[in-house]
mmCIF file of C-alpha atoms in Angstrom:
data_model
loop_
_atom_site.group_PDB
_atom_site.id
_atom_site.type_symbol
_atom_site.label_atom_id
_atom_site.label_comp_id
_atom_site.label_asym_id
_atom_site.label_seq_id
_atom_site.Cartn_x
_atom_site.Cartn_y
_atom_site.Cartn_z
ATOM 1 C CA UNK A 60 175.701 7.264 -80.091
ATOM 2 C CA UNK A 61 178.458 4.490 -81.847
ATOM 3 C CA UNK A 62 174.983 3.575 -83.264
ATOM 4 C CA UNK A 63 174.162 6.907 -85.072
ATOM 5 C CA UNK A 64 178.439 7.756 -85.880
ATOM 6 C CA UNK A 65 177.904 4.252 -88.006
ATOM 7 C CA UNK A 66 174.033 5.106 -88.925
ATOM 8 C CA UNK A 67 176.139 7.793 -90.272
ATOM 9 C CA UNK A 68 179.484 6.382 -92.215
ATOM 10 C CA UNK A 69 177.176 3.683 -93.600
ATOM 11 C CA UNK A 70 174.423 6.523 -95.354
ATOM 12 C CA UNK A 71 177.533 8.483 -96.223
ATOM 13 C CA UNK A 72 178.985 5.076 -98.214
ATOM 14 C CA UNK A 73 175.390 4.939 -99.587
ATOM 15 C CA UNK A 74 175.367 8.487 -101.185
ATOM 16 C CA UNK A 75 179.073 8.311 -102.553
ATOM 17 C CA UNK A 76 177.553 4.701 -104.168
ATOM 18 C CA UNK A 77 174.332 6.231 -105.806
ATOM 19 C CA UNK A 78 176.754 8.892 -107.066
ATOM 20 C CA UNK A 79 179.242 7.093 -108.130
ATOM 21 C CA UNK A 80 176.565 4.460 -110.528
ATOM 22 C CA UNK A 81 174.881 8.333 -111.719
ATOM 23 C CA UNK A 82 178.072 8.905 -112.700
ATOM 24 C CA UNK A 83 178.842 5.872 -114.547
ATOM 25 C CA UNK A 84 175.380 5.517 -116.111
ATOM 26 C CA UNK A 85 176.008 8.910 -116.945
ATOM 27 C CA UNK A 86 179.296 7.578 -118.547
ATOM 28 C CA UNK A 87 177.565 4.714 -120.425
ATOM 29 C CA UNK A 88 174.989 6.517 -121.896
ATOM 30 C CA UNK A 89 177.309 9.488 -123.587
ATOM 31 C CA UNK A 90 179.876 6.384 -125.247
ATOM 32 C CA UNK A 91 176.293 5.341 -126.189
ATOM 33 C CA UNK A 92 175.156 8.456 -128.044
ATOM 34 C CA UNK A 93 178.912 8.772 -129.270
ATOM 35 C CA UNK A 94 178.926 5.080 -130.749
ATOM 36 C CA UNK A 95 174.941 5.659 -131.964
ATOM 37 C CA UNK A 96 176.537 9.134 -133.931
ATOM 38 C CA UNK A 97 179.184 6.775 -135.443
ATOM 39 C CA UNK A 98 177.550 4.543 -136.162
ATOM 40 C CA UNK A 99 174.792 6.617 -138.192
ATOM 41 C CA UNK A 100 178.037 7.904 -140.244
ATOM 42 C CA UNK A 101 178.859 4.384 -141.399
ATOM 43 C CA UNK A 102 175.808 3.274 -142.423
ATOM 44 C CA UNK A 103 174.885 6.767 -144.555
ATOM 45 C CA UNK A 104 172.532 6.358 -147.380
ATOM 46 C CA UNK A 105 173.229 4.574 -150.120
ATOM 47 C CA UNK A 106 174.595 6.335 -153.799
ATOM 48 C CA UNK A 107 172.415 4.330 -155.721
ATOM 49 C CA UNK A 108 173.486 6.414 -159.137
ATOM 50 C CA UNK A 109 177.018 4.614 -158.685
ATOM 51 C CA UNK A 110 174.835 1.938 -158.686
ATOM 52 C CA UNK A 111 176.278 -0.800 -162.208
ATOM 53 C CA UNK A 112 173.308 -1.291 -164.095
ATOM 54 C CA UNK A 113 173.082 -4.736 -165.800
ATOM 55 C CA UNK A 114 174.482 -3.312 -168.679
ATOM 56 C CA UNK A 115 177.948 -2.417 -167.301
ATOM 57 C CA UNK A 116 177.832 -5.955 -165.853
ATOM 58 C CA UNK A 117 177.690 -7.144 -168.836
ATOM 59 C CA UNK A 118 180.128 -4.883 -170.562
ATOM 60 C CA UNK A 119 183.114 -6.802 -168.981
ATOM 61 C CA UNK A 120 185.127 -9.133 -170.975
ATOM 62 C CA UNK A 121 181.545 -8.660 -172.996
ATOM 63 C CA UNK A 122 182.111 -8.572 -177.161
ATOM 64 C CA UNK A 123 180.053 -5.908 -178.775
ATOM 65 C CA UNK A 124 179.450 -7.419 -182.390
ATOM 66 C CA UNK A 125 177.779 -4.773 -185.247
ATOM 67 C CA UNK A 126 175.395 -5.765 -187.844
ATOM 68 C CA UNK A 127 175.324 -3.703 -191.372
ATOM 69 C CA UNK A 128 177.350 -0.586 -189.269
ATOM 70 C CA UNK A 129 181.068 0.618 -190.130
ATOM 71 C CA UNK A 130 183.337 0.679 -186.991
ATOM 72 C CA UNK A 131 184.130 4.331 -186.881
ATOM 73 C CA UNK A 132 188.241 5.814 -187.808
ATOM 74 C CA UNK A 133 188.437 6.245 -184.227
ATOM 75 C CA UNK A 134 186.965 2.955 -182.865
ATOM 76 C CA UNK A 135 189.475 0.810 -184.893
ATOM 77 C CA UNK A 136 187.099 -3.154 -184.643
ATOM 78 C CA UNK A 137 188.409 -6.020 -182.518
ATOM 79 C CA UNK A 138 190.278 -8.686 -183.715
ATOM 80 C CA UNK A 139 187.893 -11.492 -183.222
ATOM 81 C CA UNK A 140 189.112 -15.262 -183.927
ATOM 82 C CA UNK A 141 189.091 -17.032 -187.301
ATOM 83 C CA UNK A 142 185.947 -19.721 -187.866
ATOM 84 C CA UNK A 143 189.302 -21.660 -189.314
ATOM 85 C CA UNK A 144 189.180 -24.905 -187.400
ATOM 86 C CA UNK A 145 192.014 -27.080 -187.098
ATOM 87 C CA UNK A 146 192.850 -29.949 -185.007
ATOM 88 C CA UNK A 147 196.179 -31.646 -185.866
ATOM 89 C CA UNK A 148 198.766 -31.331 -183.520
ATOM 90 C CA UNK A 149 201.371 -31.240 -186.128
ATOM 91 C CA UNK A 150 202.967 -29.437 -189.243
ATOM 92 C CA UNK A 151 206.044 -30.438 -190.852
ATOM 93 C CA UNK A 152 208.368 -28.138 -188.622
ATOM 94 C CA UNK A 153 207.101 -29.268 -185.594
ATOM 95 C CA UNK A 154 206.612 -32.962 -186.226
ATOM 96 C CA UNK A 155 210.260 -34.901 -185.163
ATOM 97 C CA UNK A 156 210.835 -32.221 -182.530
ATOM 98 C CA UNK A 157 207.617 -32.941 -180.456
ATOM 99 C CA UNK A 158 206.220 -36.062 -181.219
ATOM 100 C CA UNK A 159 210.097 -36.888 -180.007
ATOM 101 C CA UNK A 160 209.859 -34.903 -176.994
ATOM 102 C CA UNK A 161 205.685 -36.623 -176.246
ATOM 103 C CA UNK A 162 207.548 -40.060 -176.518
ATOM 104 C CA UNK A 163 210.478 -39.194 -174.318
ATOM 105 C CA UNK A 164 208.013 -37.991 -171.445
ATOM 106 C CA UNK A 165 207.200 -42.173 -170.976
ATOM 107 C CA UNK A 166 209.004 -43.791 -168.517
ATOM 108 C CA UNK A 167 210.107 -47.109 -170.115
ATOM 109 C CA UNK A 168 211.052 -45.030 -173.397
ATOM 110 C CA UNK A 169 213.630 -42.572 -171.059
ATOM 111 C CA UNK A 170 214.279 -45.442 -168.609
ATOM 112 C CA UNK A 171 215.476 -47.378 -172.234
ATOM 113 C CA UNK A 172 217.554 -44.430 -173.649
ATOM 114 C CA UNK A 173 219.633 -44.265 -171.214
ATOM 115 C CA UNK A 174 220.276 -48.563 -170.859
ATOM 116 C CA UNK A 175 221.245 -47.476 -175.030
ATOM 117 C CA UNK A 176 223.911 -45.195 -173.760
ATOM 118 C CA UNK A 177 224.910 -46.811 -170.624
ATOM 119 C CA UNK A 178 225.059 -49.835 -173.296
ATOM 120 C CA UNK A 179 227.892 -48.211 -174.960
ATOM 121 C CA UNK A 180 230.341 -46.705 -173.205
ATOM 122 C CA UNK A 181 233.783 -49.302 -172.645
ATOM 123 C CA UNK A 182 232.790 -50.582 -169.192
ATOM 124 C CA UNK A 183 229.258 -52.162 -170.337
ATOM 125 C CA UNK A 184 229.714 -55.946 -170.563
ATOM 126 C CA UNK A 185 227.202 -55.727 -172.720
ATOM 127 C CA UNK A 186 226.470 -55.475 -176.286
ATOM 128 C CA UNK A 187 224.417 -51.891 -177.114
ATOM 129 C CA UNK A 188 222.484 -52.653 -180.632
ATOM 130 C CA UNK A 189 220.570 -54.127 -179.876
ATOM 131 C CA UNK A 190 218.662 -52.414 -177.092
ATOM 132 C CA UNK A 191 219.173 -49.908 -179.957
ATOM 133 C CA UNK A 192 217.132 -51.172 -181.781
ATOM 134 C CA UNK A 193 214.487 -52.261 -180.303
ATOM 135 C CA UNK A 194 214.142 -48.276 -179.219
ATOM 136 C CA UNK A 195 214.216 -46.950 -182.558
ATOM 137 C CA UNK A 196 211.967 -49.667 -183.747
ATOM 138 C CA UNK A 197 209.233 -48.480 -180.805
ATOM 139 C CA UNK A 198 210.343 -44.931 -182.112
ATOM 140 C CA UNK A 199 209.077 -45.927 -185.038
ATOM 141 C CA UNK A 200 205.581 -47.422 -184.894
ATOM 142 C CA UNK A 201 205.025 -44.894 -182.822
ATOM 143 C CA UNK A 202 205.862 -42.009 -184.931
ATOM 144 C CA UNK A 203 203.657 -43.792 -188.010
ATOM 145 C CA UNK A 204 200.550 -44.312 -185.798
ATOM 146 C CA UNK A 205 200.755 -40.742 -184.821
ATOM 147 C CA UNK A 206 201.729 -39.515 -188.102
ATOM 148 C CA UNK A 207 198.474 -41.630 -189.924
ATOM 149 C CA UNK A 208 195.869 -40.194 -186.846
ATOM 150 C CA UNK A 209 197.456 -36.263 -187.479
ATOM 151 C CA UNK A 210 196.689 -37.115 -191.513
ATOM 152 C CA UNK A 211 192.818 -38.346 -190.750
ATOM 153 C CA UNK A 212 192.087 -34.893 -188.741
ATOM 154 C CA UNK A 213 193.604 -32.505 -191.551
ATOM 155 C CA UNK A 214 191.963 -34.070 -194.115
ATOM 156 C CA UNK A 215 189.141 -33.674 -191.437
ATOM 157 C CA UNK A 216 189.266 -30.085 -190.932
ATOM 158 C CA UNK A 217 189.928 -29.626 -194.570
ATOM 159 C CA UNK A 218 186.744 -30.856 -195.285
ATOM 160 C CA UNK A 219 184.853 -29.275 -192.224
ATOM 161 C CA UNK A 220 187.319 -25.856 -193.766
ATOM 162 C CA UNK A 221 185.970 -25.823 -196.927
ATOM 163 C CA UNK A 222 181.769 -27.339 -196.354
ATOM 164 C CA UNK A 223 179.826 -24.039 -198.107
ATOM 165 C CA UNK A 224 177.876 -21.828 -196.107
ATOM 166 C CA UNK A 225 175.702 -18.816 -197.713
ATOM 167 C CA UNK A 226 175.808 -15.340 -196.652
ATOM 168 C CA UNK A 227 174.961 -11.654 -197.179
ATOM 169 C CA UNK A 228 176.873 -9.446 -197.777
ATOM 170 C CA UNK A 229 176.500 -6.045 -200.365
ATOM 171 C CA UNK A 230 172.364 -6.764 -200.141
ATOM 172 C CA UNK A 231 173.116 -10.461 -201.585
ATOM 173 C CA UNK A 232 173.701 -13.813 -201.191
ATOM 174 C CA UNK A 233 177.026 -15.038 -201.652
ATOM 175 C CA UNK A 234 178.555 -18.418 -201.240
ATOM 176 C CA UNK A 235 181.547 -18.876 -199.227
ATOM 177 C CA UNK A 236 183.539 -21.260 -197.129
ATOM 178 C CA UNK A 237 182.655 -22.305 -193.702
ATOM 179 C CA UNK A 238 186.507 -20.550 -192.413
ATOM 180 C CA UNK A 239 185.282 -17.805 -194.395
ATOM 181 C CA UNK A 240 182.699 -16.910 -192.544
ATOM 182 C CA UNK A 241 183.227 -13.993 -189.726
ATOM 183 C CA UNK A 242 182.145 -12.213 -186.884
ATOM 184 C CA UNK A 243 178.757 -10.149 -187.489
ATOM 185 C CA UNK A 244 177.617 -11.775 -190.908
ATOM 186 C CA UNK A 245 174.808 -13.016 -191.601
ATOM 187 C CA UNK A 246 174.043 -16.215 -192.834
ATOM 188 C CA UNK A 247 171.732 -18.301 -193.834
ATOM 189 C CA UNK A 248 170.634 -22.265 -192.690
ATOM 190 C CA UNK A 249 168.106 -24.001 -194.991
ATOM 191 C CA UNK A 250 166.564 -27.307 -193.402
ATOM 192 C CA UNK A 251 169.381 -30.331 -192.705
ATOM 193 C CA UNK A 252 172.179 -27.758 -192.882
ATOM 194 C CA UNK A 253 174.687 -27.889 -189.895
ATOM 195 C CA UNK A 254 175.758 -24.718 -188.305
ATOM 196 C CA UNK A 255 178.430 -23.047 -189.524
ATOM 197 C CA UNK A 256 179.607 -21.162 -186.402
ATOM 198 C CA UNK A 257 177.391 -20.422 -183.195
ATOM 199 C CA UNK A 258 174.885 -18.146 -184.634
ATOM 200 C CA UNK A 259 171.723 -16.018 -182.962
ATOM 201 C CA UNK A 260 168.203 -16.368 -184.194
ATOM 202 C CA UNK A 261 166.982 -13.591 -185.894
ATOM 203 C CA UNK A 262 164.579 -14.684 -188.134
ATOM 204 C CA UNK A 263 162.915 -17.699 -189.938
ATOM 205 C CA UNK A 264 160.850 -19.567 -193.399
ATOM 206 C CA UNK A 265 158.216 -19.378 -190.130
ATOM 207 C CA UNK A 266 155.287 -16.374 -189.931
ATOM 208 C CA UNK A 267 155.538 -17.398 -185.922
ATOM 209 C CA UNK A 268 159.746 -16.909 -186.598
ATOM 210 C CA UNK A 269 160.296 -20.307 -184.919
ATOM 211 C CA UNK A 270 162.997 -22.695 -186.366
ATOM 212 C CA UNK A 271 163.021 -26.840 -185.369
ATOM 213 C CA UNK A 272 167.206 -27.952 -184.588
ATOM 214 C CA UNK A 273 168.374 -31.445 -183.531
ATOM 215 C CA UNK A 274 170.688 -31.454 -180.398
ATOM 216 C CA UNK A 275 171.418 -35.032 -179.485
ATOM 217 C CA UNK A 276 175.031 -35.077 -179.916
ATOM 218 C CA UNK A 277 174.886 -32.006 -177.331
ATOM 219 C CA UNK A 278 173.048 -33.539 -174.624
ATOM 220 C CA UNK A 279 172.054 -37.150 -176.170
ATOM 221 C CA UNK A 280 168.268 -35.740 -176.182
ATOM 222 C CA UNK A 281 167.125 -37.193 -179.444
ATOM 223 C CA UNK A 282 163.415 -34.517 -179.464
ATOM 224 C CA UNK A 283 163.476 -31.598 -181.360
ATOM 225 C CA UNK A 284 164.212 -28.865 -179.538
ATOM 226 C CA UNK A 285 162.293 -25.466 -180.587
ATOM 227 C CA UNK A 286 163.879 -21.654 -181.324
ATOM 228 C CA UNK A 287 161.993 -18.525 -181.323
ATOM 229 C CA UNK A 288 163.348 -15.753 -182.843
ATOM 230 C CA UNK A 289 162.841 -12.534 -181.788
ATOM 231 C CA UNK A 290 159.292 -9.900 -182.853
ATOM 232 C CA UNK A 291 161.242 -7.035 -183.876
ATOM 233 C CA UNK A 292 163.376 -9.240 -186.190
ATOM 234 C CA UNK A 293 160.769 -12.330 -187.508
ATOM 235 C CA UNK A 294 160.166 -9.881 -190.392
ATOM 236 C CA UNK A 295 163.693 -10.285 -191.885
ATOM 237 C CA UNK A 296 163.058 -12.473 -194.774
ATOM 238 C CA UNK A 297 164.563 -11.375 -198.349
ATOM 239 C CA UNK A 298 167.680 -9.902 -199.271
ATOM 240 C CA UNK A 299 166.888 -5.967 -198.692
ATOM 241 C CA UNK A 300 165.320 -6.055 -195.677
ATOM 242 C CA UNK A 301 168.506 -8.089 -194.586
ATOM 243 C CA UNK A 302 171.087 -5.825 -196.027
ATOM 244 C CA UNK A 303 169.358 -3.254 -194.376
ATOM 245 C CA UNK A 304 169.313 -4.329 -191.053
ATOM 246 C CA UNK A 305 171.714 -2.952 -188.715
ATOM 247 C CA UNK A 306 171.953 -3.176 -185.434
ATOM 248 C CA UNK A 307 174.697 -3.767 -182.664
ATOM 249 C CA UNK A 308 175.097 -6.831 -180.462
ATOM 250 C CA UNK A 309 176.686 -7.194 -177.173
ATOM 251 C CA UNK A 310 177.156 -10.663 -175.679
ATOM 252 C CA UNK A 311 179.006 -12.364 -173.117
ATOM 253 C CA UNK A 312 181.969 -14.093 -173.246
ATOM 254 C CA UNK A 313 182.619 -17.727 -174.780
ATOM 255 C CA UNK A 314 182.042 -19.668 -171.535
ATOM 256 C CA UNK A 315 181.734 -23.593 -171.618
ATOM 257 C CA UNK A 316 178.235 -23.210 -170.169
ATOM 258 C CA UNK A 317 175.594 -24.251 -172.478
ATOM 259 C CA UNK A 318 172.278 -23.565 -171.267
ATOM 260 C CA UNK A 319 173.297 -20.249 -170.417
ATOM 261 C CA UNK A 320 172.811 -16.256 -172.318
ATOM 262 C CA UNK A 321 173.419 -13.509 -172.039
ATOM 263 C CA UNK A 322 173.683 -10.399 -175.131
ATOM 264 C CA UNK A 323 171.506 -7.562 -175.984
ATOM 265 C CA UNK A 324 170.899 -6.612 -179.308
ATOM 266 C CA UNK A 325 169.962 -2.731 -180.535
ATOM 267 C CA UNK A 326 168.463 -2.294 -184.185
ATOM 268 C CA UNK A 327 170.348 1.537 -185.050
ATOM 269 C CA UNK A 328 168.226 3.818 -184.143
ATOM 270 C CA UNK A 329 165.506 1.836 -182.164
ATOM 271 C CA UNK A 330 165.052 3.165 -177.969
ATOM 272 C CA UNK A 331 166.321 0.640 -176.175
ATOM 273 C CA UNK A 332 168.071 -2.897 -176.861
ATOM 274 C CA UNK A 333 166.388 -6.107 -176.385
ATOM 275 C CA UNK A 334 167.619 -9.081 -174.793
ATOM 276 C CA UNK A 335 168.968 -12.192 -176.229
ATOM 277 C CA UNK A 336 168.666 -15.471 -174.280
ATOM 278 C CA UNK A 337 169.280 -19.263 -174.818
ATOM 279 C CA UNK A 338 166.153 -19.201 -177.179
ATOM 280 C CA UNK A 339 167.741 -17.033 -179.866
ATOM 281 C CA UNK A 340 171.571 -19.006 -179.576
ATOM 282 C CA UNK A 341 172.181 -22.023 -181.689
ATOM 283 C CA UNK A 342 175.452 -23.227 -180.775
ATOM 284 C CA UNK A 343 177.300 -25.376 -183.351
ATOM 285 C CA UNK A 344 177.543 -28.636 -181.248
ATOM 286 C CA UNK A 345 180.610 -31.547 -182.042
ATOM 287 C CA UNK A 346 179.645 -34.465 -184.521
ATOM 288 C CA UNK A 347 180.865 -37.595 -183.497
ATOM 289 C CA UNK A 348 182.452 -38.762 -186.006
ATOM 290 C CA UNK A 349 184.328 -36.262 -186.415
ATOM 291 C CA UNK A 350 187.720 -34.848 -184.262
ATOM 292 C CA UNK A 351 186.721 -32.537 -181.562
ATOM 293 C CA UNK A 352 185.851 -28.777 -182.270
ATOM 294 C CA UNK A 353 184.955 -30.401 -185.112
ATOM 295 C CA UNK A 354 181.352 -29.216 -183.909
ATOM 296 C CA UNK A 355 178.075 -29.207 -186.077
ATOM 297 C CA UNK A 356 174.662 -29.666 -185.392
ATOM 298 C CA UNK A 357 171.443 -29.493 -187.780
ATOM 299 C CA UNK A 358 168.714 -27.302 -187.648
ATOM 300 C CA UNK A 359 165.665 -29.791 -188.836
ATOM 301 C CA UNK A 360 162.965 -26.808 -189.264
ATOM 302 C CA UNK A 361 162.292 -23.865 -192.141
ATOM 303 C CA UNK A 362 164.947 -21.629 -193.015
ATOM 304 C CA UNK A 363 167.084 -19.162 -190.844
ATOM 305 C CA UNK A 364 168.283 -16.622 -191.022
ATOM 306 C CA UNK A 365 170.798 -16.048 -189.055
#
């Protein structure tokens, strides 16, 4: 009798445990289905129409240059920096205060200035004039040296800014100075001449549209490098064709990358734009005999239209 009751009790406990296990499995199944439905909502298909195009990604901070395309009245032309080169540190009005500020940033000059001030007080047992004369002599010598070096930079900048350049304006080539070259000009560079600015190669006197440049001052390599114009622009060979050529060029903002150039050019009336890369980009590199920022490069191939 006792064994039968214990057996019934154990069977009841077993059935109770099975029901609990079954209910827990059902609850787990329901929670899994809810999680799966929530997951489906979270990973809904992405709308490809909202994906940015390469042109849109390039337009962030890009520069738009129009060649023989006038700007409309509602769209004012952008203001680009001039091609004027200036490496000078001072001018007539800022030379004295700026030079004194830079000299007294040095600890030694500031120390001797404090000594001169202290020696001029009544409590000082020494005469402060020898210290003052020595300090003034050092400051004067430094001023003369800075003025001479800045004068050499000014003369070098003046020589570079007044170099002649051939540009196509109003249907004919005219001679202007480097500082007068503006963004969007069509520049003609002949053999052994230097680039007046960073330019894009449109055509050359070679039938293949190729030219050769030397970049020894840029990367130390003395061998000539080949640059190739686009097939759509290599036919531009005279003033008539250049004056009638109209296009819109979009390029990335200025950066320090020498071997990367993301740009595109779209001739007026064309269905799509053509990409431009480093093969069409000619950099105005630095000449070691000139101060920084007065960068030049020497094209050694045929005449180019840029």
